[in-house]
Amino acid sequence: METQKPPLIWLNIFIFSFSLLLALVATPWYAWEHGLTLWHVLWFFVAFSFTNLSITAGYHRLWSHKTYEAHSLLRVFFAIGGAFSLQNSILHWSSDHRRHHRHVDDFEKDPYSASRGFWFSHIGWMLRHYNQESYSDYTNCRDLQKDPIVMWQHRYYVPLAIATNLGIPLLLGALHQDYVGMLLVVGALRLVLSHHSTFFINSLAHIWGSQPFTDKNSARDNGILAIFTFGEGYHNFHHIFENDYRNGIYWWQYDPTKWLIKSCSWIGLTKKLRVTPQLKIDSAKAAQIFKKAKMKLEQRAEAASLHDQLQREFDSLTALMKEYYEAKKQLLESKRQNAAQKYENALLTIRYKQLKAELAERYRLWNQFVEAYA
């Protein structure tokens, strides 16, 4: 017997449906009939970036995971942008997200579990009262309930959401003498794209991509998805190192949220940026490769002997890795001390360079073995 589905949330259905209708039908029609100017395009990208960065840098990395601390001006900026994004209050969003991380992929306890399919994790979970019993349970956000800006935004979320989603487009409409155009482009079109690009983090980022750090959950790393989600596409990394202010950890990975947080630290708007030690990152990557290689080796006739060799290679790599990062740490600490220790610094530098070369060679041998046999 099929269990009865929870009741529909008609307000959410109306918001998602009406804004989608305006974005897909009314906006193209208006653009065809009346044309759009560079101002429409410019303000669209400004508003789109404002709302999405308020979610990624504010709701997500600042409040949900406490990966850094922010000045009150920046927190107010993110709080207003979050209301403009129309994704519920900071307190509510963070509570859902912390529950997601604690119970990721759990069919019942994860609010937007990917195990229930793309549609559910993308938008379906917001169309019915699936989590009605825990909807207002914020016990996992007691720290945020002590934040006056969070509670101000939570208390006045509805008027803030109405004021931003109608007020900002109307203000721009008055500035450029085009109320309808700005309501459609900066209002509806921006809202729809902001919604679904954010929702992709819950859906596509758990389906499409690679798992270089862990396969204990469904989260994936995807560089293409990172472009549309302001850096949140590196989701596999995030789910194993959730307290890191970065998602894209390498300089070439597209993560504008990381760049914003880091840039703000230079002018005193952010501080105490939390970063995962590189040893932990490299160890997680090596362990994941080791795990996949072991599974492939089981299919070979000489699996037992190759497995022993794989284990030795892995143990040698991780041991050298730890020694290298310890030497690097000692070298950095010694450089902070006075010039009287130049001789010790020189010795540490030589040892560090030796270990760096040895580690590079060990990585080469490791990759060579994995590619050849696994």
mmCIF file of C-alpha atoms in Angstrom:
data_model
loop_
_atom_site.group_PDB
_atom_site.id
_atom_site.type_symbol
_atom_site.label_atom_id
_atom_site.label_comp_id
_atom_site.label_asym_id
_atom_site.label_seq_id
_atom_site.Cartn_x
_atom_site.Cartn_y
_atom_site.Cartn_z
ATOM 1 C CA MET A 1 0.000 0.000 0.000
ATOM 2 C CA GLU A 2 1.453 3.363 -1.044
ATOM 3 C CA THR A 3 1.990 5.795 1.816
ATOM 4 C CA GLN A 4 0.182 9.080 1.559
ATOM 5 C CA LYS A 5 2.329 11.980 0.375
ATOM 6 C CA PRO A 6 2.709 15.033 2.645
ATOM 7 C CA PRO A 7 0.515 18.043 1.869
ATOM 8 C CA LEU A 8 1.632 20.479 -0.818
ATOM 9 C CA ILE A 9 3.189 23.839 0.048
ATOM 10 C CA TRP A 10 1.127 26.055 -2.237
ATOM 11 C CA LEU A 11 3.060 29.249 -1.570
ATOM 12 C CA ASN A 12 6.317 27.660 -2.753
ATOM 13 C CA ILE A 13 4.577 26.117 -5.771
ATOM 14 C CA PHE A 14 3.182 29.536 -6.714
ATOM 15 C CA ILE A 15 6.542 31.318 -6.316
ATOM 16 C CA PHE A 16 8.490 28.741 -8.327
ATOM 17 C CA SER A 17 5.810 28.401 -11.039
ATOM 18 C CA PHE A 18 4.950 32.084 -11.462
ATOM 19 C CA SER A 19 8.576 33.248 -11.530
ATOM 20 C CA LEU A 20 9.422 30.485 -14.043
ATOM 21 C CA LEU A 21 6.505 31.528 -16.264
ATOM 22 C CA LEU A 22 7.671 35.155 -16.192
ATOM 23 C CA ALA A 23 11.280 34.165 -16.910
ATOM 24 C CA LEU A 24 10.538 31.745 -19.771
ATOM 25 C CA VAL A 25 7.581 33.484 -21.433
ATOM 26 C CA ALA A 26 7.135 37.113 -20.382
ATOM 27 C CA THR A 27 10.824 38.112 -20.378
ATOM 28 C CA PRO A 28 11.650 36.795 -23.904
ATOM 29 C CA TRP A 29 8.410 38.352 -25.219
ATOM 30 C CA TYR A 30 9.263 41.705 -23.653
ATOM 31 C CA ALA A 31 12.825 41.576 -24.989
ATOM 32 C CA TRP A 32 11.504 40.805 -28.500
ATOM 33 C CA GLU A 33 8.859 43.533 -28.444
ATOM 34 C CA HIS A 34 10.683 46.305 -26.597
ATOM 35 C CA GLY A 35 14.339 45.305 -26.569
ATOM 36 C CA LEU A 36 16.786 45.220 -23.693
ATOM 37 C CA THR A 37 19.625 47.628 -23.024
ATOM 38 C CA LEU A 38 23.092 47.097 -21.594
ATOM 39 C CA TRP A 39 21.685 48.397 -18.307
ATOM 40 C CA HIS A 40 19.317 45.430 -18.111
ATOM 41 C CA VAL A 41 22.234 43.039 -18.651
ATOM 42 C CA LEU A 42 24.533 44.875 -16.251
ATOM 43 C CA TRP A 43 22.026 45.040 -13.402
ATOM 44 C CA PHE A 44 21.026 41.430 -13.992
ATOM 45 C CA PHE A 45 24.621 40.260 -13.434
ATOM 46 C CA VAL A 46 25.061 42.571 -10.432
ATOM 47 C CA ALA A 47 21.856 41.292 -8.797
ATOM 48 C CA PHE A 48 22.593 37.665 -9.736
ATOM 49 C CA SER A 49 26.091 37.879 -8.215
ATOM 50 C CA PHE A 50 24.769 39.698 -5.142
ATOM 51 C CA THR A 51 22.185 37.033 -4.360
ATOM 52 C CA ASN A 52 24.317 33.991 -5.172
ATOM 53 C CA LEU A 53 27.382 35.201 -3.285
ATOM 54 C CA SER A 54 25.160 36.032 -0.324
ATOM 55 C CA ILE A 55 24.153 32.367 -0.312
ATOM 56 C CA THR A 56 27.571 30.805 -0.995
ATOM 57 C CA ALA A 57 29.777 33.141 1.049
ATOM 58 C CA GLY A 58 27.142 34.083 3.627
ATOM 59 C CA TYR A 59 24.500 31.434 4.242
ATOM 60 C CA HIS A 60 26.800 28.539 3.386
ATOM 61 C CA ARG A 61 30.443 29.149 4.269
ATOM 62 C CA LEU A 62 29.992 31.842 6.939
ATOM 63 C CA TRP A 63 26.892 30.829 8.892
ATOM 64 C CA SER A 64 26.316 27.135 8.145
ATOM 65 C CA HIS A 65 29.949 26.031 8.482
ATOM 66 C CA LYS A 66 31.638 28.912 10.357
ATOM 67 C CA THR A 67 34.666 28.712 8.028
ATOM 68 C CA TYR A 68 35.606 32.328 8.752
ATOM 69 C CA GLU A 69 34.508 35.388 10.703
ATOM 70 C CA ALA A 70 33.040 38.479 9.042
ATOM 71 C CA HIS A 71 32.604 42.140 9.927
ATOM 72 C CA SER A 72 29.044 43.181 10.805
ATOM 73 C CA LEU A 73 28.818 45.285 7.604
ATOM 74 C CA LEU A 74 29.509 42.228 5.468
ATOM 75 C CA ARG A 75 27.075 40.134 7.497
ATOM 76 C CA VAL A 76 24.294 42.692 6.961
ATOM 77 C CA PHE A 77 25.169 42.747 3.242
ATOM 78 C CA PHE A 78 24.829 38.953 3.049
ATOM 79 C CA ALA A 79 21.639 38.976 5.137
ATOM 80 C CA ILE A 80 19.943 41.406 2.734
ATOM 81 C CA GLY A 81 21.242 39.493 -0.290
ATOM 82 C CA GLY A 82 19.940 36.274 1.212
ATOM 83 C CA ALA A 83 16.451 37.751 1.543
ATOM 84 C CA PHE A 84 16.766 38.958 -2.067
ATOM 85 C CA SER A 85 17.596 35.387 -3.122
ATOM 86 C CA LEU A 86 14.285 34.180 -1.624
ATOM 87 C CA GLN A 87 15.669 30.989 -0.078
ATOM 88 C CA ASN A 88 14.304 31.420 3.438
ATOM 89 C CA SER A 89 16.132 32.961 6.395
ATOM 90 C CA ILE A 90 19.766 32.383 7.384
ATOM 91 C CA LEU A 91 18.655 30.448 10.460
ATOM 92 C CA HIS A 92 16.318 28.146 8.577
ATOM 93 C CA TRP A 93 18.667 27.587 5.619
ATOM 94 C CA SER A 94 21.613 26.829 7.898
ATOM 95 C CA SER A 95 19.586 24.429 10.024
ATOM 96 C CA ASP A 96 18.550 22.452 6.944
ATOM 97 C CA HIS A 97 22.095 22.457 5.611
ATOM 98 C CA ARG A 98 23.683 21.291 8.841
ATOM 99 C CA ARG A 99 21.119 18.493 8.975
ATOM 100 C CA HIS A 100 22.057 17.597 5.389
ATOM 101 C CA HIS A 101 25.756 17.298 6.280
ATOM 102 C CA ARG A 102 25.090 15.302 9.407
ATOM 103 C CA HIS A 103 22.817 12.812 7.631
ATOM 104 C CA VAL A 104 23.980 13.112 4.015
ATOM 105 C CA ASP A 105 22.188 10.676 1.673
ATOM 106 C CA ASP A 106 19.981 9.348 4.485
ATOM 107 C CA PHE A 107 16.577 8.716 2.889
ATOM 108 C CA GLU A 108 14.635 10.171 5.823
ATOM 109 C CA LYS A 109 16.918 12.449 7.831
ATOM 110 C CA ASP A 110 18.672 14.337 5.013
ATOM 111 C CA PRO A 111 16.208 17.146 4.065
ATOM 112 C CA TYR A 112 17.225 17.030 0.383
ATOM 113 C CA SER A 113 18.724 13.578 0.134
ATOM 114 C CA ALA A 114 20.173 12.724 -3.291
ATOM 115 C CA SER A 115 19.203 9.095 -2.626
ATOM 116 C CA ARG A 116 15.592 10.117 -3.351
ATOM 117 C CA GLY A 117 16.388 11.202 -6.905
ATOM 118 C CA PHE A 118 17.268 14.329 -8.867
ATOM 119 C CA TRP A 119 13.815 15.933 -8.747
ATOM 120 C CA PHE A 120 13.477 15.553 -4.974
ATOM 121 C CA SER A 121 16.959 16.889 -4.132
ATOM 122 C CA HIS A 122 16.669 19.722 -6.647
ATOM 123 C CA ILE A 123 13.240 21.165 -5.839
ATOM 124 C CA GLY A 124 10.774 18.475 -4.845
ATOM 125 C CA TRP A 125 11.696 18.597 -1.166
ATOM 126 C CA MET A 126 10.433 22.204 -1.031
ATOM 127 C CA LEU A 127 7.053 21.490 -2.692
ATOM 128 C CA ARG A 128 5.608 19.324 0.091
ATOM 129 C CA HIS A 129 5.784 19.286 3.891
ATOM 130 C CA TYR A 130 8.318 16.451 4.034
ATOM 131 C CA ASN A 131 10.016 17.898 7.122
ATOM 132 C CA GLN A 132 7.005 19.402 8.857
ATOM 133 C CA GLU A 133 7.871 17.937 12.283
ATOM 134 C CA SER A 134 11.362 19.472 12.297
ATOM 135 C CA TYR A 135 10.544 22.563 10.240
ATOM 136 C CA SER A 136 11.039 25.002 13.114
ATOM 137 C CA ASP A 137 13.559 22.948 15.074
ATOM 138 C CA TYR A 138 16.693 25.109 15.231
ATOM 139 C CA THR A 139 18.449 23.294 18.066
ATOM 140 C CA ASN A 140 21.387 22.596 15.735
ATOM 141 C CA CYS A 141 21.866 26.354 15.311
ATOM 142 C CA ARG A 142 22.059 27.596 18.882
ATOM 143 C CA ASP A 143 25.206 29.540 17.950
ATOM 144 C CA LEU A 144 23.344 31.414 15.220
ATOM 145 C CA GLN A 145 20.483 32.259 17.576
ATOM 146 C CA LYS A 146 23.013 34.369 19.503
ATOM 147 C CA ASP A 147 23.837 36.392 16.367
ATOM 148 C CA PRO A 148 21.697 39.594 16.352
ATOM 149 C CA ILE A 149 21.978 40.008 12.567
ATOM 150 C CA VAL A 150 20.828 36.431 11.952
ATOM 151 C CA MET A 151 17.861 36.840 14.281
ATOM 152 C CA TRP A 152 16.978 40.276 12.852
ATOM 153 C CA GLN A 153 16.856 38.809 9.366
ATOM 154 C CA HIS A 154 14.907 35.752 10.577
ATOM 155 C CA ARG A 155 12.365 37.913 12.381
ATOM 156 C CA TYR A 156 11.817 40.286 9.442
ATOM 157 C CA TYR A 157 12.524 37.860 6.615
ATOM 158 C CA VAL A 158 9.154 38.251 4.841
ATOM 159 C CA PRO A 159 9.170 42.076 4.658
ATOM 160 C CA LEU A 160 12.875 42.007 3.683
ATOM 161 C CA ALA A 161 12.166 39.480 0.923
ATOM 162 C CA ILE A 162 9.266 41.542 -0.445
ATOM 163 C CA ALA A 163 11.197 44.813 -0.169
ATOM 164 C CA THR A 164 14.227 43.478 -2.037
ATOM 165 C CA ASN A 165 12.486 41.394 -4.702
ATOM 166 C CA LEU A 166 10.054 44.165 -5.605
ATOM 167 C CA GLY A 167 11.808 47.278 -4.318
ATOM 168 C CA ILE A 168 15.194 46.802 -6.008
ATOM 169 C CA PRO A 169 13.785 46.129 -9.523
ATOM 170 C CA LEU A 170 11.292 49.010 -9.143
ATOM 171 C CA LEU A 171 14.058 51.353 -7.993
ATOM 172 C CA LEU A 172 16.140 50.384 -11.031
ATOM 173 C CA GLY A 173 13.022 50.775 -13.176
ATOM 174 C CA ALA A 174 12.590 54.333 -11.933
ATOM 175 C CA LEU A 175 16.282 55.040 -12.551
ATOM 176 C CA HIS A 176 16.143 53.814 -16.171
ATOM 177 C CA GLN A 177 12.475 54.547 -16.905
ATOM 178 C CA ASP A 178 11.594 50.894 -17.493
ATOM 179 C CA TYR A 179 9.668 49.348 -14.625
ATOM 180 C CA VAL A 180 8.384 46.282 -16.483
ATOM 181 C CA GLY A 181 11.766 45.425 -18.033
ATOM 182 C CA MET A 182 13.616 45.628 -14.734
ATOM 183 C CA LEU A 183 10.925 43.623 -12.922
ATOM 184 C CA LEU A 184 11.226 40.880 -15.526
ATOM 185 C CA VAL A 185 15.011 40.811 -15.907
ATOM 186 C CA VAL A 186 16.332 41.779 -12.450
ATOM 187 C CA GLY A 187 13.255 40.402 -10.713
ATOM 188 C CA ALA A 188 11.929 37.218 -12.310
ATOM 189 C CA LEU A 189 14.758 36.043 -14.601
ATOM 190 C CA ARG A 190 17.420 36.682 -11.966
ATOM 191 C CA LEU A 191 15.363 34.919 -9.293
ATOM 192 C CA VAL A 192 14.794 31.784 -11.385
ATOM 193 C CA LEU A 193 18.443 31.460 -12.415
ATOM 194 C CA SER A 194 19.588 32.209 -8.867
ATOM 195 C CA HIS A 195 17.264 29.543 -7.503
ATOM 196 C CA HIS A 196 18.179 26.757 -9.869
ATOM 197 C CA SER A 197 21.912 27.432 -9.949
ATOM 198 C CA THR A 198 21.855 27.122 -6.155
ATOM 199 C CA PHE A 199 19.588 24.057 -6.250
ATOM 200 C CA PHE A 200 22.120 22.360 -8.562
ATOM 201 C CA ILE A 201 24.420 22.070 -5.534
ATOM 202 C CA ASN A 202 21.889 19.761 -3.859
ATOM 203 C CA SER A 203 21.071 17.775 -6.999
ATOM 204 C CA LEU A 204 23.661 17.740 -9.820
ATOM 205 C CA ALA A 205 26.606 18.100 -7.433
ATOM 206 C CA HIS A 206 25.581 14.742 -5.952
ATOM 207 C CA ILE A 207 25.219 13.038 -9.345
ATOM 208 C CA TRP A 208 27.631 14.472 -11.925
ATOM 209 C CA GLY A 209 31.395 14.558 -11.427
ATOM 210 C CA SER A 210 34.332 12.794 -9.794
ATOM 211 C CA GLN A 211 35.092 11.673 -6.239
ATOM 212 C CA PRO A 212 38.811 12.368 -5.716
ATOM 213 C CA PHE A 213 38.606 12.681 -1.920
ATOM 214 C CA THR A 214 35.911 10.300 -0.671
ATOM 215 C CA ASP A 215 33.211 7.928 -1.881
ATOM 216 C CA LYS A 216 31.514 7.624 1.496
ATOM 217 C CA ASN A 217 28.765 9.923 0.232
ATOM 218 C CA SER A 218 27.316 10.918 -3.134
ATOM 219 C CA ALA A 219 28.982 14.369 -3.386
ATOM 220 C CA ARG A 220 30.958 15.062 -6.574
ATOM 221 C CA ASP A 221 33.592 17.516 -7.787
ATOM 222 C CA ASN A 222 32.648 19.181 -11.067
ATOM 223 C CA GLY A 223 34.557 22.120 -12.568
ATOM 224 C CA ILE A 224 31.769 22.943 -15.038
ATOM 225 C CA LEU A 225 29.169 23.054 -12.278
ATOM 226 C CA ALA A 226 31.477 25.321 -10.257
ATOM 227 C CA ILE A 227 31.059 28.011 -12.935
ATOM 228 C CA PHE A 228 27.284 28.130 -12.422
ATOM 229 C CA THR A 229 27.417 27.836 -8.619
ATOM 230 C CA PHE A 230 30.114 30.409 -7.791
ATOM 231 C CA GLY A 231 32.637 27.724 -6.845
ATOM 232 C CA GLU A 232 30.333 25.316 -5.027
ATOM 233 C CA GLY A 233 30.770 22.637 -7.700
ATOM 234 C CA TYR A 234 33.802 21.193 -5.885
ATOM 235 C CA HIS A 235 31.372 19.392 -3.655
ATOM 236 C CA ASN A 236 33.289 16.182 -2.986
ATOM 237 C CA PHE A 237 36.041 18.198 -1.319
ATOM 238 C CA HIS A 238 33.486 20.205 0.624
ATOM 239 C CA HIS A 239 31.732 17.155 2.064
ATOM 240 C CA ILE A 240 34.928 15.762 3.564
ATOM 241 C CA PHE A 241 36.461 19.132 4.579
ATOM 242 C CA GLU A 242 33.364 21.217 5.313
ATOM 243 C CA ASN A 243 35.166 23.635 7.648
ATOM 244 C CA ASP A 244 37.477 24.927 4.901
ATOM 245 C CA TYR A 245 36.535 28.372 3.558
ATOM 246 C CA ARG A 246 37.542 27.159 0.087
ATOM 247 C CA ASN A 247 35.825 24.669 -2.174
ATOM 248 C CA GLY A 248 38.221 24.996 -5.081
ATOM 249 C CA ILE A 249 41.559 24.497 -3.318
ATOM 250 C CA TYR A 250 43.870 24.995 -6.308
ATOM 251 C CA TRP A 251 44.605 28.394 -7.903
ATOM 252 C CA TRP A 252 43.210 27.266 -11.266
ATOM 253 C CA GLN A 253 39.874 26.091 -9.864
ATOM 254 C CA TYR A 254 37.015 28.553 -10.366
ATOM 255 C CA ASP A 255 35.814 29.604 -6.930
ATOM 256 C CA PRO A 256 34.785 33.306 -6.816
ATOM 257 C CA THR A 257 33.317 32.769 -3.346
ATOM 258 C CA LYS A 258 36.791 31.859 -2.081
ATOM 259 C CA TRP A 259 38.278 34.881 -3.855
ATOM 260 C CA LEU A 260 35.695 37.196 -2.307
ATOM 261 C CA ILE A 261 36.316 35.900 1.220
ATOM 262 C CA LYS A 262 40.089 36.123 0.791
ATOM 263 C CA SER A 263 39.944 39.607 -0.759
ATOM 264 C CA CYS A 264 37.776 40.856 2.099
ATOM 265 C CA SER A 265 40.434 39.652 4.571
ATOM 266 C CA TRP A 266 42.895 42.140 3.045
ATOM 267 C CA ILE A 267 40.668 45.071 4.044
ATOM 268 C CA GLY A 268 39.602 43.715 7.428
ATOM 269 C CA LEU A 269 36.085 42.560 6.532
ATOM 270 C CA THR A 270 36.882 38.880 7.116
ATOM 271 C CA LYS A 271 39.314 37.096 9.431
ATOM 272 C CA LYS A 272 40.258 33.688 10.848
ATOM 273 C CA LEU A 273 39.868 31.942 7.495
ATOM 274 C CA ARG A 274 39.965 28.210 8.167
ATOM 275 C CA VAL A 275 42.079 26.065 5.836
ATOM 276 C CA THR A 276 42.497 22.293 5.821
ATOM 277 C CA PRO A 277 46.168 21.220 6.233
ATOM 278 C CA GLN A 278 47.588 20.100 2.892
ATOM 279 C CA LEU A 279 48.718 16.820 4.462
ATOM 280 C CA LYS A 280 45.094 15.894 5.187
ATOM 281 C CA ILE A 281 44.050 16.782 1.639
ATOM 282 C CA ASP A 282 46.860 14.797 0.000
ATOM 283 C CA SER A 283 46.290 11.869 2.372
ATOM 284 C CA ALA A 284 42.589 11.761 1.487
ATOM 285 C CA LYS A 285 43.367 11.789 -2.242
ATOM 286 C CA ALA A 286 45.966 9.032 -1.868
ATOM 287 C CA ALA A 287 43.599 6.924 0.243
ATOM 288 C CA GLN A 288 40.859 7.254 -2.368
ATOM 289 C CA ILE A 289 43.218 6.185 -5.167
ATOM 290 C CA PHE A 290 44.409 3.299 -2.981
ATOM 291 C CA LYS A 291 40.834 2.157 -2.374
ATOM 292 C CA LYS A 292 39.920 2.238 -6.070
ATOM 293 C CA ALA A 293 43.152 0.480 -7.034
ATOM 294 C CA LYS A 294 42.494 -2.340 -4.549
ATOM 295 C CA MET A 295 39.055 -2.921 -6.053
ATOM 296 C CA LYS A 296 40.533 -3.144 -9.572
ATOM 297 C CA LEU A 297 43.330 -5.478 -8.453
ATOM 298 C CA GLU A 298 40.810 -8.000 -7.146
ATOM 299 C CA GLN A 299 39.924 -8.805 -10.761
ATOM 300 C CA ARG A 300 43.492 -9.859 -11.646
ATOM 301 C CA ALA A 301 44.954 -13.359 -11.319
ATOM 302 C CA GLU A 302 48.023 -12.148 -9.435
ATOM 303 C CA ALA A 303 45.884 -10.029 -7.074
ATOM 304 C CA ALA A 304 47.529 -11.176 -3.816
ATOM 305 C CA SER A 305 51.131 -10.268 -4.731
ATOM 306 C CA LEU A 306 50.081 -7.031 -6.432
ATOM 307 C CA HIS A 307 47.980 -6.074 -3.442
ATOM 308 C CA ASP A 308 50.993 -6.457 -1.153
ATOM 309 C CA GLN A 309 53.067 -4.294 -3.473
ATOM 310 C CA LEU A 310 50.284 -1.708 -3.672
ATOM 311 C CA GLN A 311 50.118 -1.604 0.130
ATOM 312 C CA ARG A 312 53.891 -1.087 0.379
ATOM 313 C CA GLU A 313 53.802 1.688 -2.215
ATOM 314 C CA PHE A 314 50.921 3.358 -0.384
ATOM 315 C CA ASP A 315 52.632 3.097 3.012
ATOM 316 C CA SER A 316 55.880 4.520 1.586
ATOM 317 C CA LEU A 317 54.015 7.391 -0.038
ATOM 318 C CA THR A 318 52.061 8.371 3.076
ATOM 319 C CA ALA A 319 55.125 8.083 5.340
ATOM 320 C CA LEU A 320 57.178 10.302 3.053
ATOM 321 C CA MET A 321 54.261 12.689 2.732
ATOM 322 C CA LYS A 322 54.117 13.151 6.523
ATOM 323 C CA GLU A 323 57.874 13.652 6.726
ATOM 324 C CA TYR A 324 57.790 16.225 3.918
ATOM 325 C CA TYR A 325 55.024 18.337 5.471
ATOM 326 C CA GLU A 326 56.661 18.169 8.903
ATOM 327 C CA ALA A 327 59.911 19.467 7.367
ATOM 328 C CA LYS A 328 57.969 22.198 5.584
ATOM 329 C CA LYS A 329 56.303 23.213 8.851
ATOM 330 C CA GLN A 330 59.644 23.351 10.682
ATOM 331 C CA LEU A 331 61.175 25.413 7.891
ATOM 332 C CA LEU A 332 58.348 27.957 7.968
ATOM 333 C CA GLU A 333 58.554 28.217 11.761
ATOM 334 C CA SER A 334 62.326 28.675 11.700
ATOM 335 C CA LYS A 335 62.079 31.493 9.148
ATOM 336 C CA ARG A 336 59.940 33.437 11.604
ATOM 337 C CA GLN A 337 62.721 33.370 14.178
ATOM 338 C CA ASN A 338 65.769 35.636 14.338
ATOM 339 C CA ALA A 339 68.801 35.598 12.033
ATOM 340 C CA ALA A 340 70.968 33.867 14.648
ATOM 341 C CA GLN A 341 69.551 30.583 13.469
ATOM 342 C CA LYS A 342 70.565 30.970 9.825
ATOM 343 C CA TYR A 343 72.643 27.791 9.954
ATOM 344 C CA GLU A 344 69.660 25.717 11.185
ATOM 345 C CA ASN A 345 67.503 27.351 8.519
ATOM 346 C CA ALA A 346 69.984 26.377 5.829
ATOM 347 C CA LEU A 347 69.991 22.753 6.988
ATOM 348 C CA LEU A 348 66.210 22.660 7.101
ATOM 349 C CA THR A 349 66.025 24.164 3.620
ATOM 350 C CA ILE A 350 68.331 21.480 2.240
ATOM 351 C CA ARG A 351 66.332 18.715 3.919
ATOM 352 C CA TYR A 352 63.056 20.219 2.731
ATOM 353 C CA LYS A 353 64.264 20.304 -0.886
ATOM 354 C CA GLN A 354 65.486 16.713 -0.629
ATOM 355 C CA LEU A 355 62.133 15.553 0.708
ATOM 356 C CA LYS A 356 60.298 17.530 -1.958
ATOM 357 C CA ALA A 357 62.291 15.755 -4.679
ATOM 358 C CA GLU A 358 61.820 12.370 -2.982
ATOM 359 C CA LEU A 359 58.082 12.944 -2.659
ATOM 360 C CA ALA A 360 57.810 13.900 -6.342
ATOM 361 C CA GLU A 361 59.639 10.684 -7.285
ATOM 362 C CA ARG A 362 57.459 8.652 -4.927
ATOM 363 C CA TYR A 363 54.332 10.156 -6.512
ATOM 364 C CA ARG A 364 55.717 9.220 -9.949
ATOM 365 C CA LEU A 365 56.292 5.616 -8.899
ATOM 366 C CA TRP A 366 52.898 5.440 -7.212
ATOM 367 C CA ASN A 367 51.059 6.751 -10.274
ATOM 368 C CA GLN A 368 53.107 4.481 -12.523
ATOM 369 C CA PHE A 369 52.182 1.415 -10.464
ATOM 370 C CA VAL A 370 48.473 2.310 -10.258
ATOM 371 C CA GLU A 371 48.249 2.968 -14.015
ATOM 372 C CA ALA A 372 50.108 -0.243 -14.875
ATOM 373 C CA TYR A 373 48.326 -2.683 -12.586
ATOM 374 C CA ALA A 374 45.114 -1.085 -11.390
#
